[in-house]
XYZ file of C-alpha atoms in Angstrom:
556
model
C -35.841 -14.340 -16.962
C -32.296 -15.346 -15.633
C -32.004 -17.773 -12.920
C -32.438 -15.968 -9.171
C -32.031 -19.809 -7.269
C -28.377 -17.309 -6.138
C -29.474 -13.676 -5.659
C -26.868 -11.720 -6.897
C -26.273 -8.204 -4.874
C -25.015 -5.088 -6.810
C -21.692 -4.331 -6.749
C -22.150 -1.562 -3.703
C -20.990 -1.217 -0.391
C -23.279 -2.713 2.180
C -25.138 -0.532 4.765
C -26.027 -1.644 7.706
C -30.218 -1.791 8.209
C -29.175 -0.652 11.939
C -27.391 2.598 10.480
C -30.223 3.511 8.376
C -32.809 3.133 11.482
C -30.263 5.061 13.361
C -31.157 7.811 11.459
C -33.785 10.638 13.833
C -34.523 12.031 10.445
C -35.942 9.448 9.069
C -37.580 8.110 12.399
C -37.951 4.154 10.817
C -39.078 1.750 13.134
C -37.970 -2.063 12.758
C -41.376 -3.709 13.522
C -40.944 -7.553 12.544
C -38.592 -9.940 11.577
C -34.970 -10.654 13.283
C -33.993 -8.121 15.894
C -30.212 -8.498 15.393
C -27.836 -5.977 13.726
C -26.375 -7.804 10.845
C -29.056 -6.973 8.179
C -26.769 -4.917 5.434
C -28.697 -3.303 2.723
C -26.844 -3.051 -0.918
C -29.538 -0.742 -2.526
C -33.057 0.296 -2.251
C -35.552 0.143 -4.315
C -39.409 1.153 -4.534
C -42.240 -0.957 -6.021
C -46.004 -1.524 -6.156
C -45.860 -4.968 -7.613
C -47.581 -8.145 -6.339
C -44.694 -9.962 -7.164
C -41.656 -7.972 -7.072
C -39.091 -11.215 -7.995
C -38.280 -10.622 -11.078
C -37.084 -7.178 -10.976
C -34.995 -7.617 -7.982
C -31.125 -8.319 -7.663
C -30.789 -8.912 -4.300
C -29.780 -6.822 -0.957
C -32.663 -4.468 -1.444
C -34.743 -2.272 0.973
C -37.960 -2.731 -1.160
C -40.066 -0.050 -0.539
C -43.403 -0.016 -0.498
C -46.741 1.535 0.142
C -49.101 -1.180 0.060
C -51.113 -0.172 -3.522
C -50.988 -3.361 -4.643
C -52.378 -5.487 -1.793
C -56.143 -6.430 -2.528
C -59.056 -5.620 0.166
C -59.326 -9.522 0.967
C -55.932 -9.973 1.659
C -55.221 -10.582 5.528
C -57.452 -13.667 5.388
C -55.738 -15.402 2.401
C -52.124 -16.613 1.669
C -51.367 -13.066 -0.232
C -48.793 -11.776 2.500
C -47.056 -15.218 2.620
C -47.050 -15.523 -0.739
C -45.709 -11.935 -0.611
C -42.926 -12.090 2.024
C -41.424 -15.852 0.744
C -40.843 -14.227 -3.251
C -38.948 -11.070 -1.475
C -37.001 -13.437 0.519
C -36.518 -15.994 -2.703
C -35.051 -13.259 -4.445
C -32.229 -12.185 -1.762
C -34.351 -8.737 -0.791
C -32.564 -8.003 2.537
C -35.751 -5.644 3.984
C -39.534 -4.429 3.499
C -40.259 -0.828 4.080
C -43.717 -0.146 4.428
C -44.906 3.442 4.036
C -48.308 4.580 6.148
C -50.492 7.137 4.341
C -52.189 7.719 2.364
C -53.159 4.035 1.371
C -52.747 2.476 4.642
C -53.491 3.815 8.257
C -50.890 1.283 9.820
C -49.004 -1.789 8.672
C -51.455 -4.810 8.283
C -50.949 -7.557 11.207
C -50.784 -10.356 8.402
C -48.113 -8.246 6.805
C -46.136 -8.313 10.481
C -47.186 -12.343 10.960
C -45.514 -12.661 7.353
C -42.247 -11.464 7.736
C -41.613 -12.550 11.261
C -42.342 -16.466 10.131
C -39.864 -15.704 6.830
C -37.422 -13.539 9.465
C -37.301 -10.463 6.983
C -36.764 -6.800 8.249
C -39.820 -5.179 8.436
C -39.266 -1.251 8.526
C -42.614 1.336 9.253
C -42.153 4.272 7.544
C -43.635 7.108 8.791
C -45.640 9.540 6.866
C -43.707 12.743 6.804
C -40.613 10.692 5.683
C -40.585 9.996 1.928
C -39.407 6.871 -0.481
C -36.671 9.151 -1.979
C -35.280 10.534 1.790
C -34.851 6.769 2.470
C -33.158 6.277 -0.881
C -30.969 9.352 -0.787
C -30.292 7.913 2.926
C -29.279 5.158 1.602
C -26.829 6.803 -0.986
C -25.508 8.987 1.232
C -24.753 5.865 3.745
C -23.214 4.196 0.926
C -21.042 6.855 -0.210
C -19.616 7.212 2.712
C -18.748 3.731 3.679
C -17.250 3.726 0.066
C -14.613 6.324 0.925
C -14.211 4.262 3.757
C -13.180 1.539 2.106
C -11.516 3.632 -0.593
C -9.271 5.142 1.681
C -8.336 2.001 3.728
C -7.035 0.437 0.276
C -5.098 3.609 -1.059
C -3.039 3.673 2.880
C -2.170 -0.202 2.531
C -1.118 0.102 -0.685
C 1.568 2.967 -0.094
C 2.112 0.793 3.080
C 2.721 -2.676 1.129
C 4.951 -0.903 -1.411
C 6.998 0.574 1.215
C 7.341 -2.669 2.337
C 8.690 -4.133 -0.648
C 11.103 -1.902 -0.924
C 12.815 -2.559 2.310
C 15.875 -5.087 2.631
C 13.556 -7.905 4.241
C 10.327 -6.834 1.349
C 8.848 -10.455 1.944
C 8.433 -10.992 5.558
C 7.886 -7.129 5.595
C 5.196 -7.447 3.029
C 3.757 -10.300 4.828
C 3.332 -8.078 7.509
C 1.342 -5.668 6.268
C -0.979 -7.748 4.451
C -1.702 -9.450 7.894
C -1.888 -6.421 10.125
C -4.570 -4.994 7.054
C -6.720 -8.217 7.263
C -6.181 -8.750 10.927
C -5.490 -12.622 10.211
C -2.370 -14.650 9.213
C -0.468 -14.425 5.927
C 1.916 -16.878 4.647
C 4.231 -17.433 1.347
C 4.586 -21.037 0.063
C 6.826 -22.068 -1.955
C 6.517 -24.525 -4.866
C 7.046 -27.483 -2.896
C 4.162 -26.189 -0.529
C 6.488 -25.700 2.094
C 5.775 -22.118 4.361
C 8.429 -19.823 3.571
C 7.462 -17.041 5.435
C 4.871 -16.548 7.722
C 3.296 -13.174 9.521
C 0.044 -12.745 11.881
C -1.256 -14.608 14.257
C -1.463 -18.286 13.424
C -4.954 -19.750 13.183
C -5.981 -23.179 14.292
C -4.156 -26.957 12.873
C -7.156 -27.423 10.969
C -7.399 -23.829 9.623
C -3.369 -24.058 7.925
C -3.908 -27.225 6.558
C -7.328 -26.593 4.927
C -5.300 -23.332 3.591
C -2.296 -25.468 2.914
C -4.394 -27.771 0.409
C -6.424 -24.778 -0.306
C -2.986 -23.392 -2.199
C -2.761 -26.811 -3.806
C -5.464 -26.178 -6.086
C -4.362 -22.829 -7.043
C -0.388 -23.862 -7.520
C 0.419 -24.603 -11.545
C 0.693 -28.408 -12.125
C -0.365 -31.440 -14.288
C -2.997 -32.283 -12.323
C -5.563 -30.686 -9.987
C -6.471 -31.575 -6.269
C -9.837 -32.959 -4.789
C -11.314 -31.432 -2.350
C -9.389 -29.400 -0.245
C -10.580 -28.554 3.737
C -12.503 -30.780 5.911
C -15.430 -29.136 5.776
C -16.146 -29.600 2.378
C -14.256 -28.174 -1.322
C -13.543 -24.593 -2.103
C -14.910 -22.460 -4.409
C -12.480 -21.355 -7.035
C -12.262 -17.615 -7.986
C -10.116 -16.173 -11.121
C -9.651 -16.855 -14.713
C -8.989 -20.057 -14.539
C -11.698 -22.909 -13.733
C -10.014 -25.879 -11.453
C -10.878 -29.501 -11.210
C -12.151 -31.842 -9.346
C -13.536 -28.742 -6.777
C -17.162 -27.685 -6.757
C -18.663 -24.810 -6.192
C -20.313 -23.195 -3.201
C -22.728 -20.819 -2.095
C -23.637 -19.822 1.046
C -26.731 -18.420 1.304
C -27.240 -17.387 4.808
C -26.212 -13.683 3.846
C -25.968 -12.169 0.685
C -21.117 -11.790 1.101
C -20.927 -7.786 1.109
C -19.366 -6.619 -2.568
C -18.156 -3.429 -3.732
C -16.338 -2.289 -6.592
C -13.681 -4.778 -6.019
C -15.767 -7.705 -4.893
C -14.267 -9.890 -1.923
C -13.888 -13.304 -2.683
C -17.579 -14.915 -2.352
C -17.265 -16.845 1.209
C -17.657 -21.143 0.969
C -20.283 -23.241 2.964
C -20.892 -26.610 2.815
C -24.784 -26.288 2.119
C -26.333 -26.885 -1.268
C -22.833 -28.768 -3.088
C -23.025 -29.356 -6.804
C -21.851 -32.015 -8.874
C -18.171 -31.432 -10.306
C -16.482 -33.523 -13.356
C -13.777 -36.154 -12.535
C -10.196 -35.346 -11.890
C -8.094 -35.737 -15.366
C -4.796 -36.116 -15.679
C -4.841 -33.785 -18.277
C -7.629 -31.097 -16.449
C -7.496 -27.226 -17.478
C -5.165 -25.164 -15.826
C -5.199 -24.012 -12.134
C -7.417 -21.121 -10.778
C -6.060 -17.945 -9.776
C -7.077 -17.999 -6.831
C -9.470 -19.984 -4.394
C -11.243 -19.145 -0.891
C -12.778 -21.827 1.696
C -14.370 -21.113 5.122
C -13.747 -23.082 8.239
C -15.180 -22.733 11.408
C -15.492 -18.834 11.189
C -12.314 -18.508 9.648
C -12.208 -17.092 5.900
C -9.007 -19.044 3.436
C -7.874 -18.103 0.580
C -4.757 -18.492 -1.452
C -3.197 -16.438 -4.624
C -1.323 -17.774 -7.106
C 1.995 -15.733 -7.672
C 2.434 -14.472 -11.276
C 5.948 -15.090 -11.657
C 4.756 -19.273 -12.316
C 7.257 -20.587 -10.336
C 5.174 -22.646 -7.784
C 4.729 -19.676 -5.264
C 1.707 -18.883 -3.502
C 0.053 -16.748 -0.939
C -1.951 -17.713 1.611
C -4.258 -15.986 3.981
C -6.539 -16.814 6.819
C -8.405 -13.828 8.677
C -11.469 -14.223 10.968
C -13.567 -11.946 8.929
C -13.443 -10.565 5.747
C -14.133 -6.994 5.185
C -15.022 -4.919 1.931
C -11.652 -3.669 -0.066
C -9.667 -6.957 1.634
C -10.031 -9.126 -1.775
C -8.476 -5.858 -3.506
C -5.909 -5.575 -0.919
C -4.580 -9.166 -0.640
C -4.507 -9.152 -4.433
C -1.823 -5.790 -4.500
C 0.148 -8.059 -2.144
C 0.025 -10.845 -4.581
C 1.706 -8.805 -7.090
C 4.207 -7.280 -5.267
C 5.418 -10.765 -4.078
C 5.451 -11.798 -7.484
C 7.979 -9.657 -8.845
C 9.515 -10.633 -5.239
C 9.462 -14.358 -6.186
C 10.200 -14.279 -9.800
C 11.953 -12.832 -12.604
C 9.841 -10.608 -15.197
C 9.709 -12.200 -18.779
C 8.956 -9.650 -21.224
C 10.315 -8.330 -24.567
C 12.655 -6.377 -22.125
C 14.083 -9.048 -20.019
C 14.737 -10.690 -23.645
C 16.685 -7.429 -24.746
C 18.816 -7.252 -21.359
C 19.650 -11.022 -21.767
C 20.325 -10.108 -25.519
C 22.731 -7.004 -24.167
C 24.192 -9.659 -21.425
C 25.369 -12.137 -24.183
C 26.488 -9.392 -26.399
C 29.095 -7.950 -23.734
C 30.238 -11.978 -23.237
C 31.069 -11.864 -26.404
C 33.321 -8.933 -26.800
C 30.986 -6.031 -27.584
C 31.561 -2.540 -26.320
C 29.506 -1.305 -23.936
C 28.406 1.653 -26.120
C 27.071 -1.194 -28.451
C 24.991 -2.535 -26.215
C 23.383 0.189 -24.814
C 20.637 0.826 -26.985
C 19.039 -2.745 -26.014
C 18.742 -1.409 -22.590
C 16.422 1.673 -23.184
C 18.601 4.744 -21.941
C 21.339 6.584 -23.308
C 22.785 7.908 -19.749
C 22.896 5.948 -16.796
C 23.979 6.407 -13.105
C 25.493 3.815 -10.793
C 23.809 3.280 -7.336
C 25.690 1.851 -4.344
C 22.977 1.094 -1.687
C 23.909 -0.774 1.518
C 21.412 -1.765 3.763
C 21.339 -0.236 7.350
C 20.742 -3.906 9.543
C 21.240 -7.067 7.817
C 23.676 -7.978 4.948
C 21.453 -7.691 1.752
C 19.982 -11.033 0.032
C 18.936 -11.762 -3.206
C 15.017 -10.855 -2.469
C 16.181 -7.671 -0.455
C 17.902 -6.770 -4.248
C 15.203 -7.669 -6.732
C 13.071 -5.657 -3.595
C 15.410 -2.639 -4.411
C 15.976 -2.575 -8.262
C 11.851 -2.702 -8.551
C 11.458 0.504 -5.854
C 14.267 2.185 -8.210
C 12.624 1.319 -11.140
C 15.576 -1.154 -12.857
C 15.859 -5.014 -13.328
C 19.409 -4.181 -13.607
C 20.823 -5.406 -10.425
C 23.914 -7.101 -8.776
C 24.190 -7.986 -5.216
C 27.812 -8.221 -4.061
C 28.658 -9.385 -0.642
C 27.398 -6.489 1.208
C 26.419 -3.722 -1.209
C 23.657 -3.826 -4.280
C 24.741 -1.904 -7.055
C 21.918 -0.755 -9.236
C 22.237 0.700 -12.978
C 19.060 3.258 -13.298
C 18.359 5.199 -16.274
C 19.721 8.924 -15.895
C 16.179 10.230 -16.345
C 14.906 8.227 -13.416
C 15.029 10.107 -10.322
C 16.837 8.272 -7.164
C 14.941 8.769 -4.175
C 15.846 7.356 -0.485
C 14.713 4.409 0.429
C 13.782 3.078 4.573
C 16.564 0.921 5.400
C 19.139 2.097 2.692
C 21.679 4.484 2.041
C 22.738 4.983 -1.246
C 26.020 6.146 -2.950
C 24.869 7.536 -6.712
C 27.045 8.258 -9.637
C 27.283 10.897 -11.806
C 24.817 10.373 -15.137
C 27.453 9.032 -17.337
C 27.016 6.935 -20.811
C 27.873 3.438 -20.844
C 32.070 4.228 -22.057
C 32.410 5.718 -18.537
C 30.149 2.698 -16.330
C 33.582 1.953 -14.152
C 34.473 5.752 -13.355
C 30.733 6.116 -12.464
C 30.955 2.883 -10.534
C 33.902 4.449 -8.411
C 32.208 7.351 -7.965
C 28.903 5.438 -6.292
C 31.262 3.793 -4.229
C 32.811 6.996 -2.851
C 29.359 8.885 -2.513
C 28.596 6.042 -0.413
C 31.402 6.516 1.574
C 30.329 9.752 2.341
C 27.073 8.763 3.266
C 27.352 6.284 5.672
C 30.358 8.957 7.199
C 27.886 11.430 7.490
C 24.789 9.480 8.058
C 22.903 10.625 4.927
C 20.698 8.345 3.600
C 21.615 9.665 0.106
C 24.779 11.256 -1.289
C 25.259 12.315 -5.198
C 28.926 12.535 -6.375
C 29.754 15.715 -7.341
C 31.853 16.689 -10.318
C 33.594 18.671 -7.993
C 33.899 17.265 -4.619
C 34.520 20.231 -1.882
C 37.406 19.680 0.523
C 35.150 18.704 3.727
C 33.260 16.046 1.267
C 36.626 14.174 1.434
C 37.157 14.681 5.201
C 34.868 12.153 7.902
C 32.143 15.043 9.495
C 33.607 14.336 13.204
C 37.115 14.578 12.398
C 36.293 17.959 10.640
C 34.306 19.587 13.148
C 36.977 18.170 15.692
C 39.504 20.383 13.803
C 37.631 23.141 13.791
C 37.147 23.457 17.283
C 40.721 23.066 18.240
C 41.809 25.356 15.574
C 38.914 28.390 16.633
C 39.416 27.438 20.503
C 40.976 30.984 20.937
C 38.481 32.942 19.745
C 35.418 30.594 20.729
C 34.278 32.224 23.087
C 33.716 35.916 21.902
C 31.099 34.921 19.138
C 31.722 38.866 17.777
C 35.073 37.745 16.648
C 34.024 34.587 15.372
C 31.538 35.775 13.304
C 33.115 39.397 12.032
C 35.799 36.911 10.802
C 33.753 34.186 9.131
C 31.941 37.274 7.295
C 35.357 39.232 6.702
C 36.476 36.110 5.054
C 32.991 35.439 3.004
C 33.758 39.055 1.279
C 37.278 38.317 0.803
C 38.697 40.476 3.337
C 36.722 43.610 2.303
C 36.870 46.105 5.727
C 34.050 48.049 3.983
C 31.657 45.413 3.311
C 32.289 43.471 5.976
C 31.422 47.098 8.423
C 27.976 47.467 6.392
C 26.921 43.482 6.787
C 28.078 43.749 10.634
C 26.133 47.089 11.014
C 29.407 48.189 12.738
C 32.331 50.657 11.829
C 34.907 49.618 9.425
C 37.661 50.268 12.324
C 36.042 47.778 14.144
C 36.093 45.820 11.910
C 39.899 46.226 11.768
C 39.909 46.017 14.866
C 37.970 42.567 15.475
C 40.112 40.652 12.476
C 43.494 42.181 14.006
C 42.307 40.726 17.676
C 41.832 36.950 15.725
C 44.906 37.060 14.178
C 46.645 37.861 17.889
C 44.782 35.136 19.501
C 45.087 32.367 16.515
C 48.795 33.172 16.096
C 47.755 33.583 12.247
C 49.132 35.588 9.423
C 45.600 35.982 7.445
C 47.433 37.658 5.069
C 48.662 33.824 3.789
C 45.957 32.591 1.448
C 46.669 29.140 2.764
C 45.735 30.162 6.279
C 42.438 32.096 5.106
C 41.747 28.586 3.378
C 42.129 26.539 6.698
C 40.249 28.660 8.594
C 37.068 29.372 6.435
C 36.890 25.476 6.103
C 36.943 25.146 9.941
C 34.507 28.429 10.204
C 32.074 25.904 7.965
C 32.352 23.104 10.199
C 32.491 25.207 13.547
C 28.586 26.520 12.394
C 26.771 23.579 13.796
C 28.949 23.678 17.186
C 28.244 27.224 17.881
C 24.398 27.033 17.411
C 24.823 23.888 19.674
C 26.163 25.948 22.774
């Protein structure tokens, strides 16, 4: 039999025992142990069994109907005896089912679990064993789309984060306003980078502070860590001179992503002596201190960074969320090796060394590229705010100069906007013509900060009022259309007469009017504009100002 001295609870959500009575079709009744509401149930579980440890796991509702309890039993030790193996093996409640075996719940029974403060539920006899369990289901089920669905809305939130111009501090933001503590980035000195939340106690940052010193990569591994005793690593990695902790007041709630198990300072073990020469560093390590739940992350890109976070409680899905935040500031904090990075350094050298662009193409996965001019909307771009960019476009391939970020993303990658940015993007182009597609970035983005388009693609063929700034074209076309402004029949029999290329006949059945009217209308125009619209070159002017002059007329 495995060793229960820790219960270990599925891997469920928790339901609380409080839910569960809450329900009127079920009508349980809590009739010993603690009265308060914290009880959480992880999975429930019927038996007849004297001794039911062995076949427990921990977090139960054990249910039971009282089959196995001998006639002589309320004036022995049985219900003692009873009560203290539930409670050794982490069961979290009794139900006790009346009918057809037992009238009501025996007193001794009641005595029991009050002295050994465990839940004990009276189950009534028109509710069944498997309407509690399904209860239970249903209860978890729901709390597991919960939790499910507060994961899946920070994620989207923390990438959108990273993609912005400030992704760390923006990141950190997130992360603390999903935890509801304090998040903070330190570097490989141990110094705090970047901080976001509200700040938690002296004694809280610099347990987490030496809490990320057994997690950062280094020679040697710390002692103990926070005042209140060591931390208890978590990860692939097993750290020294820490020792493990349990706390076994409550059973920490898991799910499918387990939260990081919470540290006490009851019930210490032994841990080897520091070596200078120990195994490498834990992933990641939690402490508790004074109500307030540590824990730090070790950045993948093994450059010293790591993430700390302190939150005042820690719910189910947090462990899973903190760790998407982890990897998003890693490929904030350092650059990816890979077979990839190897090829583009490969391509990099190649270039240096007199290659032809063309040549070097291949190493860099894509045949057609575009060029991608992005300038930030606020602050002047850094180097995190570009790495931040490049990984929301999907390309390492990024330079930051002075105020813009130009980006080089495969042609069969699709360019979408991004909050804070407005891009510029080239035309796909192979790598022979990189510099004409780098001009024409430069000049989509031209015409998208003109405009105020967070996204402009060059066209092959630019149209006339693509090369003219939006207010100085609709001012023109108001000055030039003043005259016949305000009759909006002679505005618009025009701007169709001219759509159909001066066709009287057309132009009468799409105005629903007579084609002398129509005459008529055009001839009145070309009094008040002082315009031969006979001259191809006038036609021209004034269709581009009719385009412009759309948007004013709808505004009056």
């Amino acid at each position: 039999m495995p060793d229960q001295s820790v219960p270990a609870v599925p891997p469920t959500p928790p339901v609380p025992l409080s839910a569960l009575l809450a329900r009127e079709d079920l009508a349980l009744r809590l009739i010993a142990g603690p009265p308060d509401t914290d009880t959480v149930i992880h999975w429930a579980h019927t038996s007849e069994m004297a001794d039911p440890y062995p076949y427990l796991l921990g977090g139960e509702l054990l249910l039971t109907a009282g089959v196995h309890i001998p006639d002589a039993a309320g004036s022995g030790t049985y219900f003692d005896d009873y009560v203290s193996r539930i409670v050794a093996a982490g069961g979290a409640a009794l139900g006790f089912g009346i009918a057809p075996v037992h009238d009501t719940v025996p007193r001794a029974l009641v005595a029991a679990c009050d002295t050994y403060e465990l839940p004990l539920v009276e189950v009534p006899p028109r509710t069944t064993f498997s309407a509690v369990a399904r209860a239970v289901w249903q209860l978890m089920a729901q709390a597991r789309h919960a939790e499910l669905r507060r994961v899946s809305e920070a994620q989207q939130s923390l990438a959108t984060a990273a993609s912005r111009p400030d992704p760390v501090p923006a990141v950190l933001r997130q992360l603390a306003q999903r935890v509801g503590g304090w998040a903070v980035l330190y570097g490989p000195e141990g110094a705090e980078l970047a901080t976001a939340g509200r700040k938690p106690g002296n004694a809280a940052r610099t347990a987490l502070n030496e809490l990320a010193g057994v997690v950062r990569p280094g020679p040697t591994s710390p002692g103990p860590v926070a005042p209140t005793g060591p931390a208890t690593p978590t990860g692939t990695g097993a750290g020294t001179g820490t020792r493990a902790r349990t706390d076994r007041t409550a059973p920490p709630p898991t799910t499918g992503c387990p939260v990081l198990p919470a540290a006490s300072t009851t019930r210490p073990a032994p841990s080897p002596s520091p070596s200078p020469f120990s195994s490498p560093s834990p992933s990641s390590a939690s402490d508790t201190l004074a109500g307030t739940h540590l824990a730090a992350y070790a950045l993948g890109s093994g450059q010293g960074f790591v993430l700390g976070v302190a939150a005042p409680r820690r719910d189910p899905g947090d462990h899973t969320i903190v760790s998407v935040a982890a990897v998003l500031l890693s490929l904030l904090t350092g650059e990816h090796h890979s077979g990839a990075g190897a090829a583009r350094s490969s391509a990099l050298v190649r270039l240096l060394l007199g290659a032809a662009p063309e040549a070097v193409a291949p190493l860099l996965g894509a045949e057609r590229w575009v060029v991608v001019h992005a300038r930030p909307d606020t602050l002047a771009p850094d180097a995190m705010a570009a790495s931040a960019l490049g990984t929301a476009l999907g390309s390492p391939l990024v330079d930051l100069a002075q105020d813009v970020v130009r980006v080089l993303v495969p042609a069969d990658r699709e360019t979408t906007p991004q909050p804070g940015w407005t891009f510029g993007v080239s035309a796909p182009s192979d790598p022979r013509e990189w510099p004409l597609a780098d001009t024409q970035a430069a000049r989509a983005l031209a015409r998208a900060r003109a405009t105020r388009t967070p996204l402009v693609h060059h066209a092959a063929r630019p149209a006339l009022a693509d090369l003219v700034p939006a207010e100085d074209a609709v001012s023109h076309a108001r000055a030039l259309l003043a005259p016949v402004a305000g009759t909006p029949a002679l505005t618009e029999t025009l701007r169709t007469w001219l759509s159909l290329h001066g066709s009287w006949d057309r132009t009468a059945v799409a105005l629903s009017v007579h084609r002398n009217t129509v005459r008529q209308r055009v001839a009145r125009c070309a009094a008040l504009l002082d315009a031969d619209l006979d001259d191809p070159d006038v036609r021209m002017e004034l269709w581009f100002a009719l385009r412009q002059y759309q948007p004013a007329r709808q505004d009056r």
